[in-house]
Amino acid sequence: MSTHELYTIPAELSTWDVEMTGAARFTWEYDDGRDRMLALYQKGKDKQWDSVKRIDWDLEVDPYDVLGIPDTTLAIYGSPLWDRMDRRQRDEVRRHNAAWQFSQFLHGEQGAMICSARIVESVPDLDSKFYAATQTMDEARHAETYARFLQEKVGLAYPINEHLKALLDSTLNDSRWDMPYLGMQVLIEGLALAAFGVMRDITTKPLPKQILAYVMQDEARHVAFGRMALRDYYRNLSDAELREREDFVIEGCYLMRDRLRGEEIWETVGLSRQESAEAMECVDRSEYLRLFRSLLFSRIVPCVKDIGLWSPRLQKAYADMGVLDMAGQSLDALMRQDEEIAERLDAERFAREEEERAEEVAGTIAAAGD
């Protein structure tokens, strides 16, 4: 089935062409490079996985209850609008919310694949080119995984959100080699990583939990890659150059925050224009979404601080967004946790499979004895 048959609203049938500027850079320096970057590259090679084999696609998913979480997480829950809905309408709201979230994950992963390929092309250091090549493969696998999940398990998809599209456009349009790092590795990947983490930790369904945990295991390395490369580079920039990057970060963070409102969902589920406006008022007042939005910056804010973009002006922007206190988060601790959760899921799954094989062998022996 074509993905275009799954889209709830028309998507562009042609490809989206982004005009890119800047040079493709070769380097003739093949020395070892930075130890930490090469260690990350080695880890990127060691941790490659096949989504067909590592994820248990036989697990069932209810498209009207994809994550198995309470309705209290929906912005309109408990509102007069929610109370007026019948069971079928509420089911559609759940399904469309999940489809919209995972669709934006999918489009973001394709954007990450293109940005990481762009980094391979434009970054001047060979060790960074090596690692970005492994990330390009990671992002291809993630896009493959989310596409299959939407096609086979949810049966519904949304086109790319205009705010995500705008950030990708400005990231890829810039000729400076560090901007794909800043736009993708720090902002888009940082936000996605936090969103994956919230959903991984609250879902009660095994298939989305597997997908989110395994993708996060990769994404944590990607954010570490961006931190490492930009921290070294930004130490040597002028105040004017740093200010340009800070302007990009502030604009990008506002775009990412606004992306989370999901405006396109409401009329798509059959609400009138007036009801859609009522739903958006609920979104803007939702305490759960305010907390969720704040948590989504838990990976971005400390990363921005770590790479050296931390002027009073940038801090004020984060204070206005209500996320300044996220600066104290430990990215290294979060990355270790992401690794451990994925490894624990693997261990539990392999233990169950081993037990099932042992029972099957015992059953076969017993049947032969009879």
PDB file of C-alpha atoms in Angstrom, residues 74-364:
ATOM      1  CA  LEU A  74      -5.282  13.926  25.857  1.00  0.00           C
ATOM      2  CA  ALA A  75      -5.563  17.725  25.969  1.00  0.00           C
ATOM      3  CA  ILE A  76      -9.362  17.698  25.514  1.00  0.00           C
ATOM      4  CA  TYR A  77     -10.007  15.046  28.183  1.00  0.00           C
ATOM      5  CA  GLY A  78     -12.608  16.216  30.733  1.00  0.00           C
ATOM      6  CA  SER A  79     -13.635  19.228  28.642  1.00  0.00           C
ATOM      7  CA  PRO A  80     -17.225  19.871  27.465  1.00  0.00           C
ATOM      8  CA  LEU A  81     -16.001  18.899  23.987  1.00  0.00           C
ATOM      9  CA  TRP A  82     -14.806  15.499  25.260  1.00  0.00           C
ATOM     10  CA  ASP A  83     -18.047  14.982  27.199  1.00  0.00           C
ATOM     11  CA  ARG A  84     -20.096  15.544  24.033  1.00  0.00           C
ATOM     12  CA  MET A  85     -18.198  12.857  22.115  1.00  0.00           C
ATOM     13  CA  ASP A  86     -19.463   9.304  21.711  1.00  0.00           C
ATOM     14  CA  ARG A  87     -17.240   6.232  21.952  1.00  0.00           C
ATOM     15  CA  ARG A  88     -16.449   6.156  18.229  1.00  0.00           C
ATOM     16  CA  GLN A  89     -15.319   9.781  18.203  1.00  0.00           C
ATOM     17  CA  ARG A  90     -13.105   9.250  21.249  1.00  0.00           C
ATOM     18  CA  ASP A  91     -11.536   6.204  19.581  1.00  0.00           C
ATOM     19  CA  GLU A  92     -10.748   8.335  16.525  1.00  0.00           C
ATOM     20  CA  VAL A  93      -9.164  11.057  18.672  1.00  0.00           C
ATOM     21  CA  ARG A  94      -6.861   8.451  20.279  1.00  0.00           C
ATOM     22  CA  ARG A  95      -5.940   6.925  16.923  1.00  0.00           C
ATOM     23  CA  HIS A  96      -5.290  10.250  15.206  1.00  0.00           C
ATOM     24  CA  ASN A  97      -3.186  11.561  18.096  1.00  0.00           C
ATOM     25  CA  ALA A  98      -0.957   8.477  17.953  1.00  0.00           C
ATOM     26  CA  ALA A  99      -0.791   8.577  14.144  1.00  0.00           C
ATOM     27  CA  TRP A 100       0.183  12.256  14.210  1.00  0.00           C
ATOM     28  CA  GLN A 101       2.931  11.707  16.816  1.00  0.00           C
ATOM     29  CA  PHE A 102       4.508   8.727  15.066  1.00  0.00           C
ATOM     30  CA  SER A 103       4.180  10.406  11.651  1.00  0.00           C
ATOM     31  CA  GLN A 104       6.226  13.377  12.871  1.00  0.00           C
ATOM     32  CA  PHE A 105       8.772  10.920  14.296  1.00  0.00           C
ATOM     33  CA  LEU A 106       8.953   9.288  10.850  1.00  0.00           C
ATOM     34  CA  HIS A 107       9.414  12.560   8.962  1.00  0.00           C
ATOM     35  CA  GLY A 108      11.975  13.729  11.516  1.00  0.00           C
ATOM     36  CA  GLU A 109      13.983  10.527  11.009  1.00  0.00           C
ATOM     37  CA  GLN A 110      14.073  11.051   7.239  1.00  0.00           C
ATOM     38  CA  GLY A 111      15.225  14.611   7.914  1.00  0.00           C
ATOM     39  CA  ALA A 112      17.915  13.257  10.246  1.00  0.00           C
ATOM     40  CA  MET A 113      19.077  10.810   7.573  1.00  0.00           C
ATOM     41  CA  ILE A 114      19.477  13.637   5.047  1.00  0.00           C
ATOM     42  CA  CYS A 115      21.160  15.944   7.584  1.00  0.00           C
ATOM     43  CA  SER A 116      23.644  13.286   8.669  1.00  0.00           C
ATOM     44  CA  ALA A 117      24.464  12.561   5.020  1.00  0.00           C
ATOM     45  CA  ARG A 118      24.966  16.302   4.634  1.00  0.00           C
ATOM     46  CA  ILE A 119      27.392  16.233   7.582  1.00  0.00           C
ATOM     47  CA  VAL A 120      29.405  13.454   5.903  1.00  0.00           C
ATOM     48  CA  GLU A 121      29.653  15.706   2.868  1.00  0.00           C
ATOM     49  CA  SER A 122      30.453  19.031   4.518  1.00  0.00           C
ATOM     50  CA  VAL A 123      32.262  18.473   7.839  1.00  0.00           C
ATOM     51  CA  PRO A 124      36.035  19.000   7.499  1.00  0.00           C
ATOM     52  CA  ASP A 125      37.251  16.282   9.916  1.00  0.00           C
ATOM     53  CA  LEU A 126      37.529  12.658   8.850  1.00  0.00           C
ATOM     54  CA  ASP A 127      36.624  11.231  12.275  1.00  0.00           C
ATOM     55  CA  SER A 128      33.347  13.201  12.141  1.00  0.00           C
ATOM     56  CA  LYS A 129      32.713  11.942   8.604  1.00  0.00           C
ATOM     57  CA  PHE A 130      33.211   8.365   9.847  1.00  0.00           C
ATOM     58  CA  TYR A 131      30.704   8.722  12.671  1.00  0.00           C
ATOM     59  CA  ALA A 132      28.141  10.632  10.579  1.00  0.00           C
ATOM     60  CA  ALA A 133      28.218   7.752   8.076  1.00  0.00           C
ATOM     61  CA  THR A 134      27.106   5.326  10.821  1.00  0.00           C
ATOM     62  CA  GLN A 135      24.406   7.781  11.881  1.00  0.00           C
ATOM     63  CA  THR A 136      23.061   7.955   8.330  1.00  0.00           C
ATOM     64  CA  MET A 137      22.500   4.189   8.497  1.00  0.00           C
ATOM     65  CA  ASP A 138      20.894   4.524  11.932  1.00  0.00           C
ATOM     66  CA  GLU A 139      18.438   7.129  10.670  1.00  0.00           C
ATOM     67  CA  ALA A 140      17.544   5.022   7.627  1.00  0.00           C
ATOM     68  CA  ARG A 141      16.714   2.143   9.993  1.00  0.00           C
ATOM     69  CA  HIS A 142      14.607   4.410  12.205  1.00  0.00           C
ATOM     70  CA  ALA A 143      12.630   5.755   9.231  1.00  0.00           C
ATOM     71  CA  GLU A 144      12.093   2.174   8.028  1.00  0.00           C
ATOM     72  CA  THR A 145      10.867   1.164  11.493  1.00  0.00           C
ATOM     73  CA  TYR A 146       8.411   4.017  12.014  1.00  0.00           C
ATOM     74  CA  ALA A 147       7.069   3.668   8.456  1.00  0.00           C
ATOM     75  CA  ARG A 148       6.358  -0.019   9.029  1.00  0.00           C
ATOM     76  CA  PHE A 149       4.727   0.696  12.398  1.00  0.00           C
ATOM     77  CA  LEU A 150       2.365   3.256  10.860  1.00  0.00           C
ATOM     78  CA  GLN A 151       1.583   1.126   7.811  1.00  0.00           C
ATOM     79  CA  GLU A 152       1.060  -2.223   9.524  1.00  0.00           C
ATOM     80  CA  LYS A 153      -0.101  -1.330  13.029  1.00  0.00           C
ATOM     81  CA  VAL A 154      -1.805   2.082  12.936  1.00  0.00           C
ATOM     82  CA  GLY A 155      -3.032   2.272   9.332  1.00  0.00           C
ATOM     83  CA  LEU A 156      -3.006   6.070   9.317  1.00  0.00           C
ATOM     84  CA  ALA A 157      -0.400   8.767   8.684  1.00  0.00           C
ATOM     85  CA  TYR A 158      -0.034  12.554   8.683  1.00  0.00           C
ATOM     86  CA  PRO A 159       2.111  14.735   6.400  1.00  0.00           C
ATOM     87  CA  ILE A 160       5.050  16.597   7.893  1.00  0.00           C
ATOM     88  CA  ASN A 161       4.093  19.346  10.326  1.00  0.00           C
ATOM     89  CA  GLU A 162       4.768  22.871   8.999  1.00  0.00           C
ATOM     90  CA  HIS A 163       6.956  23.811  11.994  1.00  0.00           C
ATOM     91  CA  LEU A 164       9.188  20.736  11.647  1.00  0.00           C
ATOM     92  CA  LYS A 165       9.374  21.384   7.914  1.00  0.00           C
ATOM     93  CA  ALA A 166      10.438  25.006   8.495  1.00  0.00           C
ATOM     94  CA  LEU A 167      13.250  23.971  10.853  1.00  0.00           C
ATOM     95  CA  LEU A 168      14.501  21.299   8.446  1.00  0.00           C
ATOM     96  CA  ASP A 169      14.409  23.840   5.619  1.00  0.00           C
ATOM     97  CA  SER A 170      16.473  26.417   7.500  1.00  0.00           C
ATOM     98  CA  THR A 171      18.893  23.719   8.715  1.00  0.00           C
ATOM     99  CA  LEU A 172      19.595  22.370   5.239  1.00  0.00           C
ATOM    100  CA  ASN A 173      19.588  25.758   3.501  1.00  0.00           C
ATOM    101  CA  ASP A 174      22.516  27.083   5.507  1.00  0.00           C
ATOM    102  CA  SER A 175      25.941  26.858   3.871  1.00  0.00           C
ATOM    103  CA  ARG A 176      27.876  26.663   7.179  1.00  0.00           C
ATOM    104  CA  TRP A 177      28.941  23.089   7.923  1.00  0.00           C
ATOM    105  CA  ASP A 178      28.007  23.262  11.616  1.00  0.00           C
ATOM    106  CA  MET A 179      24.339  24.156  11.056  1.00  0.00           C
ATOM    107  CA  PRO A 180      23.104  20.605  10.263  1.00  0.00           C
ATOM    108  CA  TYR A 181      24.699  19.640  13.588  1.00  0.00           C
ATOM    109  CA  LEU A 182      22.987  22.463  15.437  1.00  0.00           C
ATOM    110  CA  GLY A 183      19.590  22.096  13.772  1.00  0.00           C
ATOM    111  CA  MET A 184      19.442  18.313  13.707  1.00  0.00           C
ATOM    112  CA  GLN A 185      21.766  16.856  16.355  1.00  0.00           C
ATOM    113  CA  VAL A 186      20.953  19.415  19.043  1.00  0.00           C
ATOM    114  CA  LEU A 187      17.420  20.676  18.347  1.00  0.00           C
ATOM    115  CA  ILE A 188      15.440  18.105  16.347  1.00  0.00           C
ATOM    116  CA  GLU A 189      17.224  15.013  17.706  1.00  0.00           C
ATOM    117  CA  GLY A 190      17.255  16.439  21.234  1.00  0.00           C
ATOM    118  CA  LEU A 191      13.520  17.075  21.187  1.00  0.00           C
ATOM    119  CA  ALA A 192      12.767  13.710  19.553  1.00  0.00           C
ATOM    120  CA  LEU A 193      14.928  11.884  22.085  1.00  0.00           C
ATOM    121  CA  ALA A 194      13.042  13.455  24.975  1.00  0.00           C
ATOM    122  CA  ALA A 195       9.654  12.732  23.337  1.00  0.00           C
ATOM    123  CA  PHE A 196      10.658   9.115  22.724  1.00  0.00           C
ATOM    124  CA  GLY A 197      11.748   8.855  26.354  1.00  0.00           C
ATOM    125  CA  VAL A 198       8.460  10.129  27.783  1.00  0.00           C
ATOM    126  CA  MET A 199       6.472   7.759  25.567  1.00  0.00           C
ATOM    127  CA  ARG A 200       8.826   4.823  26.202  1.00  0.00           C
ATOM    128  CA  ASP A 201       8.421   5.256  29.949  1.00  0.00           C
ATOM    129  CA  ILE A 202       4.614   5.608  30.017  1.00  0.00           C
ATOM    130  CA  THR A 203       3.514   3.118  27.353  1.00  0.00           C
ATOM    131  CA  THR A 204       2.158  -0.216  28.567  1.00  0.00           C
ATOM    132  CA  LYS A 205       2.330  -1.810  25.111  1.00  0.00           C
ATOM    133  CA  PRO A 206       5.380  -3.973  24.285  1.00  0.00           C
ATOM    134  CA  LEU A 207       5.811  -3.187  20.569  1.00  0.00           C
ATOM    135  CA  PRO A 208       6.000   0.633  20.781  1.00  0.00           C
ATOM    136  CA  LYS A 209       8.155   0.228  23.901  1.00  0.00           C
ATOM    137  CA  GLN A 210      10.640  -1.901  21.953  1.00  0.00           C
ATOM    138  CA  ILE A 211      10.725   0.502  19.013  1.00  0.00           C
ATOM    139  CA  LEU A 212      11.188   3.597  21.170  1.00  0.00           C
ATOM    140  CA  ALA A 213      13.845   2.003  23.391  1.00  0.00           C
ATOM    141  CA  TYR A 214      15.946   0.697  20.512  1.00  0.00           C
ATOM    142  CA  VAL A 215      15.721   3.947  18.544  1.00  0.00           C
ATOM    143  CA  MET A 216      16.690   5.905  21.674  1.00  0.00           C
ATOM    144  CA  GLN A 217      19.773   3.755  22.153  1.00  0.00           C
ATOM    145  CA  ASP A 218      20.991   5.110  18.809  1.00  0.00           C
ATOM    146  CA  GLU A 219      19.746   8.672  19.246  1.00  0.00           C
ATOM    147  CA  ALA A 220      21.629   9.148  22.503  1.00  0.00           C
ATOM    148  CA  ARG A 221      24.886   8.596  20.553  1.00  0.00           C
ATOM    149  CA  HIS A 222      23.791  11.094  17.921  1.00  0.00           C
ATOM    150  CA  VAL A 223      23.263  13.870  20.454  1.00  0.00           C
ATOM    151  CA  ALA A 224      26.655  13.018  21.998  1.00  0.00           C
ATOM    152  CA  PHE A 225      28.199  13.359  18.521  1.00  0.00           C
ATOM    153  CA  GLY A 226      26.719  16.823  18.071  1.00  0.00           C
ATOM    154  CA  ARG A 227      27.914  17.937  21.504  1.00  0.00           C
ATOM    155  CA  MET A 228      31.439  16.717  20.895  1.00  0.00           C
ATOM    156  CA  ALA A 229      31.852  18.301  17.471  1.00  0.00           C
ATOM    157  CA  LEU A 230      30.231  21.654  18.246  1.00  0.00           C
ATOM    158  CA  ARG A 231      31.859  22.148  21.648  1.00  0.00           C
ATOM    159  CA  ASP A 232      35.274  21.948  20.017  1.00  0.00           C
ATOM    160  CA  TYR A 233      34.304  24.265  17.160  1.00  0.00           C
ATOM    161  CA  TYR A 234      32.373  26.923  19.102  1.00  0.00           C
ATOM    162  CA  ARG A 235      35.273  27.606  21.453  1.00  0.00           C
ATOM    163  CA  ASN A 236      36.962  29.448  18.582  1.00  0.00           C
ATOM    164  CA  LEU A 237      34.035  31.485  17.211  1.00  0.00           C
ATOM    165  CA  SER A 238      33.675  35.236  17.617  1.00  0.00           C
ATOM    166  CA  ASP A 239      30.879  36.809  19.667  1.00  0.00           C
ATOM    167  CA  ALA A 240      29.088  37.800  16.461  1.00  0.00           C
ATOM    168  CA  GLU A 241      29.264  34.224  15.114  1.00  0.00           C
ATOM    169  CA  LEU A 242      28.010  32.804  18.403  1.00  0.00           C
ATOM    170  CA  ARG A 243      25.124  35.274  18.397  1.00  0.00           C
ATOM    171  CA  GLU A 244      24.064  34.048  14.939  1.00  0.00           C
ATOM    172  CA  ARG A 245      23.954  30.472  16.266  1.00  0.00           C
ATOM    173  CA  GLU A 246      21.997  31.580  19.318  1.00  0.00           C
ATOM    174  CA  ASP A 247      19.444  33.315  17.090  1.00  0.00           C
ATOM    175  CA  PHE A 248      19.038  30.044  15.184  1.00  0.00           C
ATOM    176  CA  VAL A 249      18.608  28.071  18.426  1.00  0.00           C
ATOM    177  CA  ILE A 250      15.997  30.476  19.836  1.00  0.00           C
ATOM    178  CA  GLU A 251      13.946  30.473  16.632  1.00  0.00           C
ATOM    179  CA  GLY A 252      14.279  26.692  16.320  1.00  0.00           C
ATOM    180  CA  CYS A 253      13.144  26.079  19.909  1.00  0.00           C
ATOM    181  CA  TYR A 254      10.036  28.199  19.395  1.00  0.00           C
ATOM    182  CA  LEU A 255       9.288  26.247  16.207  1.00  0.00           C
ATOM    183  CA  MET A 256       9.707  22.966  18.060  1.00  0.00           C
ATOM    184  CA  ARG A 257       7.485  24.119  20.897  1.00  0.00           C
ATOM    185  CA  ASP A 258       4.733  25.193  18.476  1.00  0.00           C
ATOM    186  CA  ARG A 259       5.085  21.941  16.544  1.00  0.00           C
ATOM    187  CA  LEU A 260       3.716  20.088  19.568  1.00  0.00           C
ATOM    188  CA  ARG A 261       0.267  21.690  19.350  1.00  0.00           C
ATOM    189  CA  GLY A 262      -0.978  19.274  16.633  1.00  0.00           C
ATOM    190  CA  GLU A 263      -3.397  21.772  15.096  1.00  0.00           C
ATOM    191  CA  GLU A 264      -4.003  19.648  12.008  1.00  0.00           C
ATOM    192  CA  ILE A 265      -5.514  16.771  14.016  1.00  0.00           C
ATOM    193  CA  TRP A 266      -8.805  18.299  15.055  1.00  0.00           C
ATOM    194  CA  GLU A 267     -10.571  19.088  11.792  1.00  0.00           C
ATOM    195  CA  THR A 268      -9.213  15.805  10.398  1.00  0.00           C
ATOM    196  CA  VAL A 269     -11.148  13.795  13.015  1.00  0.00           C
ATOM    197  CA  GLY A 270     -14.371  15.472  11.872  1.00  0.00           C
ATOM    198  CA  LEU A 271     -14.718  18.402  14.264  1.00  0.00           C
ATOM    199  CA  SER A 272     -16.260  21.625  13.021  1.00  0.00           C
ATOM    200  CA  ARG A 273     -14.133  24.754  12.802  1.00  0.00           C
ATOM    201  CA  GLN A 274     -15.655  26.007  16.045  1.00  0.00           C
ATOM    202  CA  GLU A 275     -15.011  22.673  17.783  1.00  0.00           C
ATOM    203  CA  SER A 276     -11.422  22.651  16.452  1.00  0.00           C
ATOM    204  CA  ALA A 277     -10.878  26.085  17.952  1.00  0.00           C
ATOM    205  CA  GLU A 278     -12.318  24.760  21.220  1.00  0.00           C
ATOM    206  CA  ALA A 279      -9.873  21.826  21.069  1.00  0.00           C
ATOM    207  CA  MET A 280      -6.915  24.179  20.521  1.00  0.00           C
ATOM    208  CA  GLU A 281      -7.963  26.210  23.564  1.00  0.00           C
ATOM    209  CA  CYS A 282      -7.804  22.959  25.553  1.00  0.00           C
ATOM    210  CA  VAL A 283      -4.336  22.253  24.102  1.00  0.00           C
ATOM    211  CA  ASP A 284      -3.070  25.666  25.159  1.00  0.00           C
ATOM    212  CA  ARG A 285      -4.502  25.279  28.684  1.00  0.00           C
ATOM    213  CA  SER A 286      -3.533  21.624  29.212  1.00  0.00           C
ATOM    214  CA  GLU A 287      -1.386  21.151  32.317  1.00  0.00           C
ATOM    215  CA  TYR A 288      -0.280  17.729  31.062  1.00  0.00           C
ATOM    216  CA  LEU A 289       0.923  19.181  27.749  1.00  0.00           C
ATOM    217  CA  ARG A 290       2.658  22.031  29.567  1.00  0.00           C
ATOM    218  CA  LEU A 291       4.593  19.456  31.618  1.00  0.00           C
ATOM    219  CA  PHE A 292       5.176  17.269  28.546  1.00  0.00           C
ATOM    220  CA  ARG A 293       6.481  20.286  26.613  1.00  0.00           C
ATOM    221  CA  SER A 294       8.811  21.156  29.454  1.00  0.00           C
ATOM    222  CA  LEU A 295      10.179  17.605  29.635  1.00  0.00           C
ATOM    223  CA  LEU A 296      10.836  17.654  25.898  1.00  0.00           C
ATOM    224  CA  PHE A 297      13.490  20.309  26.422  1.00  0.00           C
ATOM    225  CA  SER A 298      15.333  18.175  28.988  1.00  0.00           C
ATOM    226  CA  ARG A 299      17.836  17.079  26.316  1.00  0.00           C
ATOM    227  CA  ILE A 300      18.094  20.352  24.382  1.00  0.00           C
ATOM    228  CA  VAL A 301      18.744  22.924  27.124  1.00  0.00           C
ATOM    229  CA  PRO A 302      21.725  21.190  28.804  1.00  0.00           C
ATOM    230  CA  CYS A 303      23.186  20.371  25.377  1.00  0.00           C
ATOM    231  CA  VAL A 304      22.967  23.994  24.225  1.00  0.00           C
ATOM    232  CA  LYS A 305      24.674  25.053  27.456  1.00  0.00           C
ATOM    233  CA  ASP A 306      27.340  22.350  27.073  1.00  0.00           C
ATOM    234  CA  ILE A 307      28.369  23.430  23.562  1.00  0.00           C
ATOM    235  CA  GLY A 308      28.932  27.022  24.695  1.00  0.00           C
ATOM    236  CA  LEU A 309      25.758  28.851  23.628  1.00  0.00           C
ATOM    237  CA  TRP A 310      24.647  30.286  26.963  1.00  0.00           C
ATOM    238  CA  SER A 311      24.367  34.051  26.827  1.00  0.00           C
ATOM    239  CA  PRO A 312      21.917  35.940  29.085  1.00  0.00           C
ATOM    240  CA  ARG A 313      19.747  36.488  25.987  1.00  0.00           C
ATOM    241  CA  LEU A 314      19.467  32.757  25.327  1.00  0.00           C
ATOM    242  CA  GLN A 315      18.808  32.027  28.996  1.00  0.00           C
ATOM    243  CA  LYS A 316      16.003  34.610  28.966  1.00  0.00           C
ATOM    244  CA  ALA A 317      14.393  32.883  25.966  1.00  0.00           C
ATOM    245  CA  TYR A 318      14.464  29.570  27.850  1.00  0.00           C
ATOM    246  CA  ALA A 319      13.053  31.259  30.952  1.00  0.00           C
ATOM    247  CA  ASP A 320      10.201  32.658  28.832  1.00  0.00           C
ATOM    248  CA  MET A 321       9.511  29.139  27.552  1.00  0.00           C
ATOM    249  CA  GLY A 322       9.544  27.834  31.133  1.00  0.00           C
ATOM    250  CA  VAL A 323      12.392  25.371  30.502  1.00  0.00           C
ATOM    251  CA  LEU A 324      15.461  27.115  31.941  1.00  0.00           C
ATOM    252  CA  ASP A 325      15.614  24.746  34.923  1.00  0.00           C
ATOM    253  CA  MET A 326      16.333  21.881  32.476  1.00  0.00           C
ATOM    254  CA  ALA A 327      19.915  23.192  32.208  1.00  0.00           C
ATOM    255  CA  GLY A 328      20.866  21.111  35.255  1.00  0.00           C
ATOM    256  CA  GLN A 329      20.054  17.760  33.607  1.00  0.00           C
ATOM    257  CA  SER A 330      22.965  15.343  33.173  1.00  0.00           C
ATOM    258  CA  LEU A 331      23.107  14.281  29.524  1.00  0.00           C
ATOM    259  CA  ASP A 332      25.635  11.538  30.293  1.00  0.00           C
ATOM    260  CA  ALA A 333      23.340  10.028  32.943  1.00  0.00           C
ATOM    261  CA  LEU A 334      20.364  10.136  30.567  1.00  0.00           C
ATOM    262  CA  MET A 335      22.434   8.474  27.832  1.00  0.00           C
ATOM    263  CA  ARG A 336      23.505   5.662  30.196  1.00  0.00           C
ATOM    264  CA  GLN A 337      19.871   5.137  31.164  1.00  0.00           C
ATOM    265  CA  ASP A 338      18.832   4.890  27.496  1.00  0.00           C
ATOM    266  CA  GLU A 339      21.505   2.231  26.910  1.00  0.00           C
ATOM    267  CA  GLU A 340      20.497   0.237  29.990  1.00  0.00           C
ATOM    268  CA  ILE A 341      16.780   0.206  29.181  1.00  0.00           C
ATOM    269  CA  ALA A 342      17.387  -1.108  25.647  1.00  0.00           C
ATOM    270  CA  GLU A 343      19.789  -3.769  26.925  1.00  0.00           C
ATOM    271  CA  ARG A 344      17.336  -4.821  29.631  1.00  0.00           C
ATOM    272  CA  LEU A 345      14.549  -5.218  27.068  1.00  0.00           C
ATOM    273  CA  ASP A 346      16.871  -7.400  24.979  1.00  0.00           C
ATOM    274  CA  ALA A 347      17.788  -9.547  27.988  1.00  0.00           C
ATOM    275  CA  GLU A 348      14.138 -10.028  28.988  1.00  0.00           C
ATOM    276  CA  ARG A 349      13.088 -10.889  25.466  1.00  0.00           C
ATOM    277  CA  PHE A 350      15.933 -13.351  24.884  1.00  0.00           C
ATOM    278  CA  ALA A 351      15.248 -14.981  28.264  1.00  0.00           C
ATOM    279  CA  ARG A 352      11.591 -15.498  27.292  1.00  0.00           C
ATOM    280  CA  GLU A 353      12.572 -16.929  23.919  1.00  0.00           C
ATOM    281  CA  GLU A 354      15.064 -19.294  25.561  1.00  0.00           C
ATOM    282  CA  GLU A 355      12.390 -20.455  27.998  1.00  0.00           C
ATOM    283  CA  GLU A 356       9.924 -21.032  25.169  1.00  0.00           C
ATOM    284  CA  ARG A 357      12.538 -23.049  23.229  1.00  0.00           C
ATOM    285  CA  ALA A 358      13.284 -25.158  26.319  1.00  0.00           C
ATOM    286  CA  GLU A 359       9.561 -25.856  26.807  1.00  0.00           C
ATOM    287  CA  GLU A 360       9.226 -26.790  23.140  1.00  0.00           C
ATOM    288  CA  VAL A 361      12.169 -29.204  23.344  1.00  0.00           C
ATOM    289  CA  ALA A 362      10.818 -30.730  26.557  1.00  0.00           C
ATOM    290  CA  GLY A 363       7.400 -31.143  24.928  1.00  0.00           C
ATOM    291  CA  THR A 364       8.931 -32.830  21.886  1.00  0.00           C
TER     292      THR A 364
END
